[in-house]
Short mmCIF file of C-alpha atoms in Angstrom, two decimals:
data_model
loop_
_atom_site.label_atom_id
_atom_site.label_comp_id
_atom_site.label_asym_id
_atom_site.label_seq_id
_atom_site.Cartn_x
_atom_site.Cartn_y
_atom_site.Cartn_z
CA UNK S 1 74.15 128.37 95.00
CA UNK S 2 74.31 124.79 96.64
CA UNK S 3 73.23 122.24 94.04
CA UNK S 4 70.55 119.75 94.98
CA UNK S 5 72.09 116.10 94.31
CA UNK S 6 71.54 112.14 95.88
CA UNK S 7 74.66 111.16 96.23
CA UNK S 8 78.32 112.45 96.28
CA UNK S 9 80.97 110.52 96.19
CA UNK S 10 84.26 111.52 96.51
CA UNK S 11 87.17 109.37 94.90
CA UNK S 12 86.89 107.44 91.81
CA UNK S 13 88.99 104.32 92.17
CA UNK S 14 86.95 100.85 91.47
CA UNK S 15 85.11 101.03 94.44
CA UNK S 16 83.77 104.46 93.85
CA UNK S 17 83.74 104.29 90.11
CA UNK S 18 81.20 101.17 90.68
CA UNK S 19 79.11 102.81 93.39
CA UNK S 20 78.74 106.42 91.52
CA UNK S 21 77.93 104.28 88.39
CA UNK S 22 75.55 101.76 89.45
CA UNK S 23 73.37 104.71 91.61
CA UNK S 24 73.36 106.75 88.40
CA UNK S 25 72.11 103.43 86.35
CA UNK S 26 69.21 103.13 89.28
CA UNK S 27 68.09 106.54 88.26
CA UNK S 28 69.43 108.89 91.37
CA UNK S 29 71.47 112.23 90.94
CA UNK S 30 75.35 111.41 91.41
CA UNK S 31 78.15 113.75 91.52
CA UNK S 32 81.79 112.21 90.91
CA UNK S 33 84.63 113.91 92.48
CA UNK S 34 88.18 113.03 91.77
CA UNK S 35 91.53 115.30 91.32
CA UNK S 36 93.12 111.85 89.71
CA UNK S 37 92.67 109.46 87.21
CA UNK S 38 89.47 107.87 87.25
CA UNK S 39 89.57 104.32 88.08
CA UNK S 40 92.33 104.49 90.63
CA UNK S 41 95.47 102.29 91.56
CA UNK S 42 94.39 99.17 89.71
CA UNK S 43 94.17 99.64 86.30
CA UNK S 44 96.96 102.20 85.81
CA UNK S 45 99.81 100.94 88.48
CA UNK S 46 98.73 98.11 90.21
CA UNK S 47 96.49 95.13 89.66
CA UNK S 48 96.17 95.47 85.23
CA UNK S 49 99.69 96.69 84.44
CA UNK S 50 101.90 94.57 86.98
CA UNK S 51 100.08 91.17 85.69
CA UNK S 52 101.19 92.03 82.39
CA UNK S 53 104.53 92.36 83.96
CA UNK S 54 104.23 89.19 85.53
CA UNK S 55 102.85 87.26 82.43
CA UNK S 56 106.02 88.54 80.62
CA UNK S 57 108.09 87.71 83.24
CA UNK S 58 106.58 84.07 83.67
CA UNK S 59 107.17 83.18 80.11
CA UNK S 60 110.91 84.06 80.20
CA UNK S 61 110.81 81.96 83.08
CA UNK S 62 108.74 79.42 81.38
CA UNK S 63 111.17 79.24 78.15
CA UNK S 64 114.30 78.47 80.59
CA UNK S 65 112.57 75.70 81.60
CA UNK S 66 112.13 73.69 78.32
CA UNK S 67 115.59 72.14 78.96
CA UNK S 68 115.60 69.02 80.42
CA UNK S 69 111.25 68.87 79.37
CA UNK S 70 111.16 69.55 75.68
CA UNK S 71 114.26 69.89 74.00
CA UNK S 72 116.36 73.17 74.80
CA UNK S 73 114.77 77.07 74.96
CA UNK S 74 116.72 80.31 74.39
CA UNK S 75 115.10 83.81 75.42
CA UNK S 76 116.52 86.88 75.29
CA UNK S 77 114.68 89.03 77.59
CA UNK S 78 113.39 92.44 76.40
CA UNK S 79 111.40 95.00 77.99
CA UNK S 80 110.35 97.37 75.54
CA UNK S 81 106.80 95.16 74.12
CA UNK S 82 106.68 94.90 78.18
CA UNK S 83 105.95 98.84 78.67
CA UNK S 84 104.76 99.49 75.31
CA UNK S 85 102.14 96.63 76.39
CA UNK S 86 101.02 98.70 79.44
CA UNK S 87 101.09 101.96 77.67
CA UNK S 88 99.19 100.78 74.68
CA UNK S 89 96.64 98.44 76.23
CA UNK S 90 96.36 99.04 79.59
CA UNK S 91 96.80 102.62 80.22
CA UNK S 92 96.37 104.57 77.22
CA UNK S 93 99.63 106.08 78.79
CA UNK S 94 98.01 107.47 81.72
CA UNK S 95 94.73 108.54 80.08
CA UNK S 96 91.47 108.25 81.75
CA UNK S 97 89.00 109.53 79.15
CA UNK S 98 87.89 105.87 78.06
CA UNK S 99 86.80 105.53 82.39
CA UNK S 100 85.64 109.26 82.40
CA UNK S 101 83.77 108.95 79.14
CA UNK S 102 81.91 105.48 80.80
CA UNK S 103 81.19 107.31 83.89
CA UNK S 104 79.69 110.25 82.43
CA UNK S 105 77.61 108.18 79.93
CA UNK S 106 75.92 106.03 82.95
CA UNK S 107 74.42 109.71 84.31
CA UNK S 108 77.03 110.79 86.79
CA UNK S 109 78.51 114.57 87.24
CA UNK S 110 82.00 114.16 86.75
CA UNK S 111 84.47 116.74 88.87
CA UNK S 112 88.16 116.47 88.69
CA UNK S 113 88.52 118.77 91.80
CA UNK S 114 90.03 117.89 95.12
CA UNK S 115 86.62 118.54 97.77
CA UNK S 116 86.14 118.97 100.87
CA UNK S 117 83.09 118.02 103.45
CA UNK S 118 81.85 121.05 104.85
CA UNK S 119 78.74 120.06 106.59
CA UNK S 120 76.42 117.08 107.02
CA UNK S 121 75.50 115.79 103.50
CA UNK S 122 77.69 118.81 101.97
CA UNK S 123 80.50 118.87 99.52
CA UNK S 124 82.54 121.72 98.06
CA UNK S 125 84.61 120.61 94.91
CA UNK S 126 86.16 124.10 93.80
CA UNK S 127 83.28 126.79 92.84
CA UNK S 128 80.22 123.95 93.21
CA UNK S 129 78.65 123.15 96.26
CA UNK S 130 76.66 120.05 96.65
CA UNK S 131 73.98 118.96 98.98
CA UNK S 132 73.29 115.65 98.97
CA UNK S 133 69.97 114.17 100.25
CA UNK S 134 70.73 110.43 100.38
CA UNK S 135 74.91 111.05 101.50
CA UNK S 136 78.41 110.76 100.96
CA UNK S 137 80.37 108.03 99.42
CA UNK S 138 84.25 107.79 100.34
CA UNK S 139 86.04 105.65 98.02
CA UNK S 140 89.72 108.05 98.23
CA UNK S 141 91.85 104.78 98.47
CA UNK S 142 95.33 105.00 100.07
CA UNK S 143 99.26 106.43 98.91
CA UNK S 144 102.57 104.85 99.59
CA UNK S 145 104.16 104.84 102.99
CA UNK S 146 107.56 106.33 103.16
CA UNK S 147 108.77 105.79 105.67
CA UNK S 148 111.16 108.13 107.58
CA UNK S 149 114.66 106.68 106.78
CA UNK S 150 117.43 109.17 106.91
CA UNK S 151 117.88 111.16 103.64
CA UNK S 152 115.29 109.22 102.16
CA UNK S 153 112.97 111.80 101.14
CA UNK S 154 115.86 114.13 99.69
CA UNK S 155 116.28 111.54 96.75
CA UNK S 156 114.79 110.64 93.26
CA UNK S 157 113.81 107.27 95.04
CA UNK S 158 110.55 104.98 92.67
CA UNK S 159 107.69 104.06 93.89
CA UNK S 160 105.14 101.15 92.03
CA UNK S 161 104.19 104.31 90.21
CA UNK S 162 107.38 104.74 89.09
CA UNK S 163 108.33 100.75 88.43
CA UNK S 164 105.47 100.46 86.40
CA UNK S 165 105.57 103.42 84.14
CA UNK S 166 109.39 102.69 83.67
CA UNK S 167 110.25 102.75 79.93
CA UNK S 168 112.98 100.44 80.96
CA UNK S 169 114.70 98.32 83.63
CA UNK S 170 117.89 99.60 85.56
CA UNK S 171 120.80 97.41 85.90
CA UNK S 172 120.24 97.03 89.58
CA UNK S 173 117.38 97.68 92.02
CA UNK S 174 116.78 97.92 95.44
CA UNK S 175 113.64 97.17 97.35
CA UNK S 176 112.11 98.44 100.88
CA UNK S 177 109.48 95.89 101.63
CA UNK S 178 109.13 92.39 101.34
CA UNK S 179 105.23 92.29 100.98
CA UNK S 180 103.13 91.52 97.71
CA UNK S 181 104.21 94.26 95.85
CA UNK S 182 107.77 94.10 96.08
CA UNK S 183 107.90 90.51 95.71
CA UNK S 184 105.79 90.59 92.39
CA UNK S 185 107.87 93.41 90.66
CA UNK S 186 111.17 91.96 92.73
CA UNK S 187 110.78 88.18 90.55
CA UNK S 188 110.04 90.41 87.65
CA UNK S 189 113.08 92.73 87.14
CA UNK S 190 114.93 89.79 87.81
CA UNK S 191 113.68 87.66 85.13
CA UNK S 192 114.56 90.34 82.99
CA UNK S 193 118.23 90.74 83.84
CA UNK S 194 118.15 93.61 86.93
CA UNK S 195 120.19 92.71 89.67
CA UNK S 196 117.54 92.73 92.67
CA UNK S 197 117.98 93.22 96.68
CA UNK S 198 115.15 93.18 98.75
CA UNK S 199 115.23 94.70 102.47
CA UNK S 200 112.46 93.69 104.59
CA UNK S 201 112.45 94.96 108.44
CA UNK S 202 110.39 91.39 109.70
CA UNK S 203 112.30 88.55 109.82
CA UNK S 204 110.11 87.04 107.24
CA UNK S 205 108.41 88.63 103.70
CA UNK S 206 105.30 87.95 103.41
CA UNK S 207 105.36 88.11 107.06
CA UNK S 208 101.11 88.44 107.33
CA UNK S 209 101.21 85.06 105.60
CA UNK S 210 101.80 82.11 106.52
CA UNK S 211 105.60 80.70 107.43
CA UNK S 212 105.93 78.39 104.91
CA UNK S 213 104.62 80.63 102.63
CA UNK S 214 107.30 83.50 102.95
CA UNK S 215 110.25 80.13 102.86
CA UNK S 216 108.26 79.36 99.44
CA UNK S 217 108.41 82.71 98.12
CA UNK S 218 112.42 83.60 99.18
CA UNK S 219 113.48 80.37 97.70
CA UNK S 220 111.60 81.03 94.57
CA UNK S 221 113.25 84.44 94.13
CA UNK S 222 116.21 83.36 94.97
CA UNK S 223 116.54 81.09 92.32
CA UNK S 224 115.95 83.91 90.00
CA UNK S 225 118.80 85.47 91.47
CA UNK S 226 116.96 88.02 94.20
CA UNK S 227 118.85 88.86 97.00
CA UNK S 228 117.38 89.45 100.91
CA UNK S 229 118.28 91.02 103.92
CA UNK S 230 115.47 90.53 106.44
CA UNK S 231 115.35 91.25 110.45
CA UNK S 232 117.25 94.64 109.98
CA UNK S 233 116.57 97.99 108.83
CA UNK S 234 117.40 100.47 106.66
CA UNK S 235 118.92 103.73 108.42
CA UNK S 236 120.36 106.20 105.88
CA UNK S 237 119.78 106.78 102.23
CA UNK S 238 122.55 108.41 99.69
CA UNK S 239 121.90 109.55 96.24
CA UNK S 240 125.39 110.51 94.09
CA UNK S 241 123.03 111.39 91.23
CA UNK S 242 123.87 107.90 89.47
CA UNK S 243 123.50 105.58 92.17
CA UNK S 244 121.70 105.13 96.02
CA UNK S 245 123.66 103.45 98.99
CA UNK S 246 121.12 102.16 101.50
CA UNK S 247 122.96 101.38 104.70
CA UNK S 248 121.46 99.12 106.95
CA UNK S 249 121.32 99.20 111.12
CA UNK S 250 123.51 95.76 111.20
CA UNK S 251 126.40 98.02 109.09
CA UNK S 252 125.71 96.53 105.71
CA UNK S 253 125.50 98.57 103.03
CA UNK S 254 124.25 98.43 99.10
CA UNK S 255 124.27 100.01 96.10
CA UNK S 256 121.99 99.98 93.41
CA UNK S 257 120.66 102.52 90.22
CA UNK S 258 117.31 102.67 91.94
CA UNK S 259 115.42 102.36 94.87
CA UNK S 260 111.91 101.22 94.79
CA UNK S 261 109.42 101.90 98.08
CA UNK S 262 107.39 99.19 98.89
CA UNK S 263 106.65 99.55 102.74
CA UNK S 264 102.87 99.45 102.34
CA UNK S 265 99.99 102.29 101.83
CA UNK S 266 98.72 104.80 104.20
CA UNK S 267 95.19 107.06 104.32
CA UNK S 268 95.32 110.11 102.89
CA UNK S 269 92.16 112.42 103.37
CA UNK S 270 94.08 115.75 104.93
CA UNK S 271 91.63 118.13 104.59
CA UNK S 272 88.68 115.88 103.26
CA UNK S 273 86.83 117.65 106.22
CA UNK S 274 86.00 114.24 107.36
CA UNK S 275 85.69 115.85 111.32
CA UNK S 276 82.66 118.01 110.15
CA UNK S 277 80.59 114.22 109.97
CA UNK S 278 82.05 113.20 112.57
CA UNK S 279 85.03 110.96 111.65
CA UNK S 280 88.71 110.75 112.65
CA UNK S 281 90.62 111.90 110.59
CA UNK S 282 93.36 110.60 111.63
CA UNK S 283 92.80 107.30 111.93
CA UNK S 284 94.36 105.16 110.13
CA UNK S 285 91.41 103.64 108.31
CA UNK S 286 87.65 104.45 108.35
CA UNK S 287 85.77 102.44 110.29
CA UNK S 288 82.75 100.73 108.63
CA UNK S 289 79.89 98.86 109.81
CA UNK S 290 78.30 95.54 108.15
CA UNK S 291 76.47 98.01 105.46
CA UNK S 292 79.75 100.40 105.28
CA UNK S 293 78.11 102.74 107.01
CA UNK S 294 80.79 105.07 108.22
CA UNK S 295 78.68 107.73 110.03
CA UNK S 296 75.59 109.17 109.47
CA UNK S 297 74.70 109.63 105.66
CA UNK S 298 78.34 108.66 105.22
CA UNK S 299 79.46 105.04 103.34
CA UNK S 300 83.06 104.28 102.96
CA UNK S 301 84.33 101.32 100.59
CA UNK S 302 88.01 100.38 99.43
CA UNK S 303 91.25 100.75 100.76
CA UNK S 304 90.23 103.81 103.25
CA UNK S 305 87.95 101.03 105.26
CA UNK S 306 91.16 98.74 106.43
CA UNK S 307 90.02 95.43 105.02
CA UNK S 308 91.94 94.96 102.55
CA UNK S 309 94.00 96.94 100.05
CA UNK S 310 92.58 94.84 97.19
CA UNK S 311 90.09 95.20 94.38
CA UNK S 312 88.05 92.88 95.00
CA UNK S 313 87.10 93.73 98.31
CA UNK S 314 86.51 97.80 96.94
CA UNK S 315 84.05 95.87 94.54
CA UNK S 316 82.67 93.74 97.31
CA UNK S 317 81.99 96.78 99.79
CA UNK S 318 80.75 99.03 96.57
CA UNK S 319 77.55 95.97 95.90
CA UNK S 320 76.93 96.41 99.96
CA UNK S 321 77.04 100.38 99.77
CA UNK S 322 75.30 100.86 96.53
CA UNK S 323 72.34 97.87 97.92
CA UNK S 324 72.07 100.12 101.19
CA UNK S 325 71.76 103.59 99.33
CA UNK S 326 69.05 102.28 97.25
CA UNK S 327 67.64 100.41 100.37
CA UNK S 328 66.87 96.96 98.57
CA UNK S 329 65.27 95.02 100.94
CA UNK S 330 67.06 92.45 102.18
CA UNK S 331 70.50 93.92 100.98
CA UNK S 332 73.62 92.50 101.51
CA UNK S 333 75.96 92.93 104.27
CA UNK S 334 79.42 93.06 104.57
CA UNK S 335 81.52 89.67 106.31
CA UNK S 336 85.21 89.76 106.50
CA UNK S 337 85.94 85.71 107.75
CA UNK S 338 87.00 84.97 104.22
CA UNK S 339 88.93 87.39 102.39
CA UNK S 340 91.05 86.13 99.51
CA UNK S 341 94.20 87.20 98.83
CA UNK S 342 96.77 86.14 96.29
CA UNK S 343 100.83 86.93 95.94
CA UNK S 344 101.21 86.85 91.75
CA UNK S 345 104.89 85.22 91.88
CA UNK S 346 105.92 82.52 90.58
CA UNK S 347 105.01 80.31 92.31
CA UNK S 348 101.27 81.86 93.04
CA UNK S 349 100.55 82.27 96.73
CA UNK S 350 96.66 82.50 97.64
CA UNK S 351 95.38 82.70 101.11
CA UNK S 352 91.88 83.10 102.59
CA UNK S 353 90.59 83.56 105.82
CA UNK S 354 93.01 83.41 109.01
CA UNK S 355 96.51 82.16 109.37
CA UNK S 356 97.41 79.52 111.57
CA UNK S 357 98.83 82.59 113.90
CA UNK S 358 95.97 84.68 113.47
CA UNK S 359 93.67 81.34 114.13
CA UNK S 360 95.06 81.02 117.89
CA UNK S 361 95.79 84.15 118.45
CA UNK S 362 92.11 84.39 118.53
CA UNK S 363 91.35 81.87 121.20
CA UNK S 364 90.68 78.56 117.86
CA UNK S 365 91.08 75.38 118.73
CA UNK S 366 93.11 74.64 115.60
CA UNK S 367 94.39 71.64 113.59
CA UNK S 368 96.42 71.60 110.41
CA UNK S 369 97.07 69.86 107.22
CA UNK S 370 99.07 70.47 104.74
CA UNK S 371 100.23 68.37 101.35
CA UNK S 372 103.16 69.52 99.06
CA UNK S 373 101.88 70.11 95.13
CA UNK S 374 105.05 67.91 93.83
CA UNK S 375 104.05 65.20 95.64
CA UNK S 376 100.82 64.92 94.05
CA UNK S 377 100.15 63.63 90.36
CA UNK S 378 99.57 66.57 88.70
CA UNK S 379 102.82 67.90 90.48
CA UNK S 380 105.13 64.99 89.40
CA UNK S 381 103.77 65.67 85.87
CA UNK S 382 104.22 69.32 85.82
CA UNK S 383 107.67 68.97 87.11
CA UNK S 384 109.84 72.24 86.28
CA UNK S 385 108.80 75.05 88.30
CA UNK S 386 105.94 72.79 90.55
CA UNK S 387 106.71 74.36 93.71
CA UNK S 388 103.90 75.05 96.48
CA UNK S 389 101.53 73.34 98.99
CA UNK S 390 97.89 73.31 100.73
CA UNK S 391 97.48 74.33 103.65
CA UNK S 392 94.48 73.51 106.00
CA UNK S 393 93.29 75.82 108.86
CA UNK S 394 90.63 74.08 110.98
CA UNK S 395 88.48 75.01 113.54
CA UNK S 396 88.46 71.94 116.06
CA UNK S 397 85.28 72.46 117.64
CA UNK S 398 83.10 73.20 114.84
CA UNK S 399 84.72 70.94 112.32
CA UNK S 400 85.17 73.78 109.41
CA UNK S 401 88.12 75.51 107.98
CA UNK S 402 88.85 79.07 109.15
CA UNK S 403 91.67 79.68 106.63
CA UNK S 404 93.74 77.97 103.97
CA UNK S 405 96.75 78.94 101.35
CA UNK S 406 97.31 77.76 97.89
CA UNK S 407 100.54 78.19 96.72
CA UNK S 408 101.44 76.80 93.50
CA UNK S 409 101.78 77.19 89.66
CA UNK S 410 97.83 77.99 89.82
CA UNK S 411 97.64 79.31 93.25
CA UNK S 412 95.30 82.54 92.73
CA UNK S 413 92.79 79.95 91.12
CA UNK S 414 92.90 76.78 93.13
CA UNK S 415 92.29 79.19 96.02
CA UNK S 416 88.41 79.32 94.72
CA UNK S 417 87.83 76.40 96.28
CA UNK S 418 89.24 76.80 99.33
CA UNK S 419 87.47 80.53 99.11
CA UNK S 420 84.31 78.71 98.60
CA UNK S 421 85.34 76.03 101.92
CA UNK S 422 85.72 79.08 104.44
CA UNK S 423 82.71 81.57 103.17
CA UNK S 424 80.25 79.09 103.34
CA UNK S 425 81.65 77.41 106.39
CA UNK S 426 81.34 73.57 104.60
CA UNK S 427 82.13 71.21 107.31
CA UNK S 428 85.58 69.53 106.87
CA UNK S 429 83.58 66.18 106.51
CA UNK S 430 82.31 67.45 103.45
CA UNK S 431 84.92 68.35 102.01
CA UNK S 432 86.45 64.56 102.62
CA UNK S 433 84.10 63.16 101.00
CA UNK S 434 84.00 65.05 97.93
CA UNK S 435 85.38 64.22 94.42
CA UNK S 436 88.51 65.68 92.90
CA UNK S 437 89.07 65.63 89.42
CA UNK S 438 91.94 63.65 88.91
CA UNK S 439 95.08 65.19 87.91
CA UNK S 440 94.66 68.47 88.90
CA UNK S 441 96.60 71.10 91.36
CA UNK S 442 93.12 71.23 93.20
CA UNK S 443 93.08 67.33 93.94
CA UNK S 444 95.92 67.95 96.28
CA UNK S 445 93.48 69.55 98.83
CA UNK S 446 92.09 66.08 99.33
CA UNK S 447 95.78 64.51 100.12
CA UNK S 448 95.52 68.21 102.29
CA UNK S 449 92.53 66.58 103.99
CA UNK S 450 93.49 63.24 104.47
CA UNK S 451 96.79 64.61 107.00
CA UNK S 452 94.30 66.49 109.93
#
C-alpha cells in the first residue's frame, strides 16, 4: 500500500535533518530516510569532533609558547581526555538516538533504510512505499575519494573516520592530501608527538586557496615538525601488517604505522534511482537552481549540490529549500558570490568569495592589498604564534571586493567582516572610511585597505 506523505527526504545529515525538521514544525507530513547516523559527517567525524582535536592541539601549542612571554611552560601531551572528549561529549560513541529522538519529536517518520526513487514523487525505503505530494528532498552528502593508487585498496589504510574515532595516536602517520582536512588533523597528530608526512599531488596544499595562503600553512606545520612532498604522486601502496610504504612517482619512498586518505569526497547515490526524475546520476554533483530545485518536485541541499562541502552552506541551502516547499512568499534564494570558508590550523585560514586566480580567470579587472597581522598592533602584542595576513580581492570597475582571506590567530572570525564586505557588495570606499577598533586582528583590514 503506498503511503500518502508531503515530503520525503532522503539523507539525514544537517542539511536534511534541518529541512525534514523544520517542514514537520510547519505542520506537513515528513518521512526521514537514512541507513546512517542521523546528523551526518559533522557532528560525528568532521566539523564537532576534529575542533575538539584542534582546541587540544592548540593549547599544547599554546603552553610551548609561554617561554620567552610568561615565564617557562611544560606539557606533556596526552591523548586519551582527547578521544574520551569526543566519545563522551560529542558522539555519545557513535550514537544517534539524542538526533533521532529530536527528529522524531518535531513530527517526522524516521526510516533507517537505504531507498530508492522509483517514480515521480515516489520512494521505496524497504517494505514502505511513499508518495509524496509536495516532493523529494536529497540531502545524501558525499564519501571519501580513494583514489586508485596501486595496492591501495588491499590495505587497512584510515580515513577521517578512522583518525577521529582513534583511541590513540600512532607513532607515525602518513597523509594523501594536502587540503583542509589533512592539514587540520596533520598539525594535530603532530602536536601530540606523531611523526607526520603529508603527500599532496599539486604543487601547493591548499592549492584552491590562495598562494600565500598554502606558504602560510606549510611553514606553520612545519614548525610543528610536519613533513611535505608536493608536485608528485603516490604510485604503490605496501602493507607488512605493522607498517605501509607509500612510494612515490619521483622514487621516494616512506614508511609510516598508518596511512590516512584525505584526497577529497565524492557523490555517492548508486542506486538512489535518481534517473527515474530525471537526474544524472552520474554526475558528479546535483545540479541546483537559485531555490535548489533539482528537477521537478525534487530539492537537493548539502554536499550532493557541489557548492561547498561545508555545513554551513547544507544549512544555508536547507532555509532556501524548506522557504520554497512551504512557498513563503518572497522566499529566499540561493547566491554563491560569497561563500566562507575557513582552514582550522594554527594559524586560522578564512577565505570568502573568489581568489585572486579565480577573480581573472573570470574576465575581473582586479587589484590587491594585502597587510601582514605582525605588522599591525595587535600583532606585535600577540607576538608568539602571530602569523597570517589580509588579503584584498577587488573588483576594479565596480569598486567592491569579490574575495578576501583572513589568516591569522582568529582567522575563522575576523573573516565575518570580510564575509559581510563581499555578500553585501559594500563599496571599497566604505570600507576606508570606516572605524576599526583599535587593537584588534580585524583593524589590520584597514592597513589591508590603505595598500590598493
Amino acid at each position: 500500500m503506498v503511503e500518502q506523505v508531503d515530503v520525503v527526504v532522503v539523507g539525514l545529515g544537517v542539511g536534511g535533518e534541518e529541512v525534514a525538521g523544520r517542514l514537520a514544525e510547519a505542520g506537513l507530513k515528513v518521512v526521514g530516510v537514512d541507513d546512517r547516523l542521523v546528523g551526518g559527517e559533522c557532528p560525528y567525524w568532521g566539523c564537532v569532533p576534529s575542533k575538539m582535536m584542534i582546541r587540544a592541539g592548540n593549547l599544547v601549542a599554546e603552553t610551548r609558547r609561554v617561554d620567552g612571554m610568561a615565564g617557562k611552560g611544560t606539557v606533556e601531551p596526552d591523548w586519551t581526555p582527547v578521544a574520551t572528549r569526543i566519545r563522551e561529549e560529542a558522539t555519545d560513541d557513535w550514537n544517534d538516538q539524542v538526533a533521532v529522538d529530536r527528529l522524531v519529536k518535531k513530527g517526522v517518520t524516521f526510516l533507517r533504510e537505504r531507498c530508492r526513487i522509483t517514480g515521480p514523487g515516489v520512494v521505496t525505503a524497504g517494505d514502505r512505499e511513499f508518495k509524496a505530494s509536495r516532493g523529494i528532498v536529497i540531502a545524501t552528502g558525499t564519501v571519501p575519494v580513494i583514489p586508485p593508487i596501486d595496492g591501495l585498496a588491499d590495505t587497512p589504510y584510515w580515513t577521517n573516520h578512522d583518525a577521529i574515532e582513534a583511541k590513540a595516536l600512532p607513532a607515525s602517520l602518513l597523509i594523501l592530501g594536502g587540503g583542509a582536512i589533512g592539514l587540520e588533523l596533520a598539525q594535530v597528530a603532530a602536536r601530540f608527538g606523531t611523526k607526520v608526512t603529508v603527500i599532496e599531488a599539486s604543487e601547493r596544499i591548499l592549492a584552491m586557496e590562495e598562494p600565500e595562503s598554502s606558504d602560510l600553512a606549510q611553514d606553520a606545520l612545519k614548525k610543528d615538525g610536519v613533513t611535505f612532498h608536493t608536485g608528485v604522486r603516490a604510485i604503490k601502496v605496501d602493507h607488512n601488517g605493522d607498517a605501509f610504504t607509500v612510494s612515490l612517482e619521483d622514487g621516494k619512498t616512506i614508511e609510516g604505522e598508518k596511512l590516512l586518505v584525505a584526497t577529497g569526497r565524492r557523490l555517492d547515490v548508486k542506486g538512489l534511482g535518481l534517473d527515474v526524475v530525471g537526474i544524472d546520476p552520474e554526475s558528479r554533483s546535483i545540479e541546483v537552481d537559485e531555490h535548489v530545485r533539482a528537477a521537478d518536485g525534487v530539492w537537493a541541499v548539502g554536499d550532493v549540490t557541489g557548492k561547498g562541502a561545508f555545513t554551513h552552506m547544507a544549512m544555508y541551502q536547507a532555509n532556501v529549500a524548506v522557504h520554497d516547499i512551504l512557498r513563503t512568499e518572497g522566499a529566499p534564494v540561493a547566491a554563491y558570490h560569497a561563500v566562507p570558508r575557513v582552514t582550522f590550523t594554527d594559524p586560522e585560514i578564512g577565505a570568502v568569495g573568489m581568489t585572486e586566480k579565480q577573480a581573472r580567470e573570470a574576465g575581473i579587472e582586479v587589484k590587491t592589498g594585502s597587510a601582514q597581522i605582525p605588522s599591525s598592533s595587535r600583532g606585535w602584542i600577540h607576538k608568539a604564534g602571530n602569523e597570517g595576513f589580509i588579503k584584498l580581492v577587488v573588483d576594479s570597475e565596480r569598486g567592491v571586493l569579490v574575495g578576501a582571506t583572513s589568516a591569522g590567530p582568529t582567522g575563522g572570525e575576523v573573516l565575518g567582516a570580510l564575509a559581510v564586505a563581499v555578500h553585501a557588495e559594500v563599496p571599497v570606499h566604505s570600507l576606508q572610511q570606516m572605524i576599526y577598533a583599535y587593537p584588534t586582528f580585524h583593524r589590520t583590514i584597514g592597513d589591508a585597505l590603505r595598500t590598493l
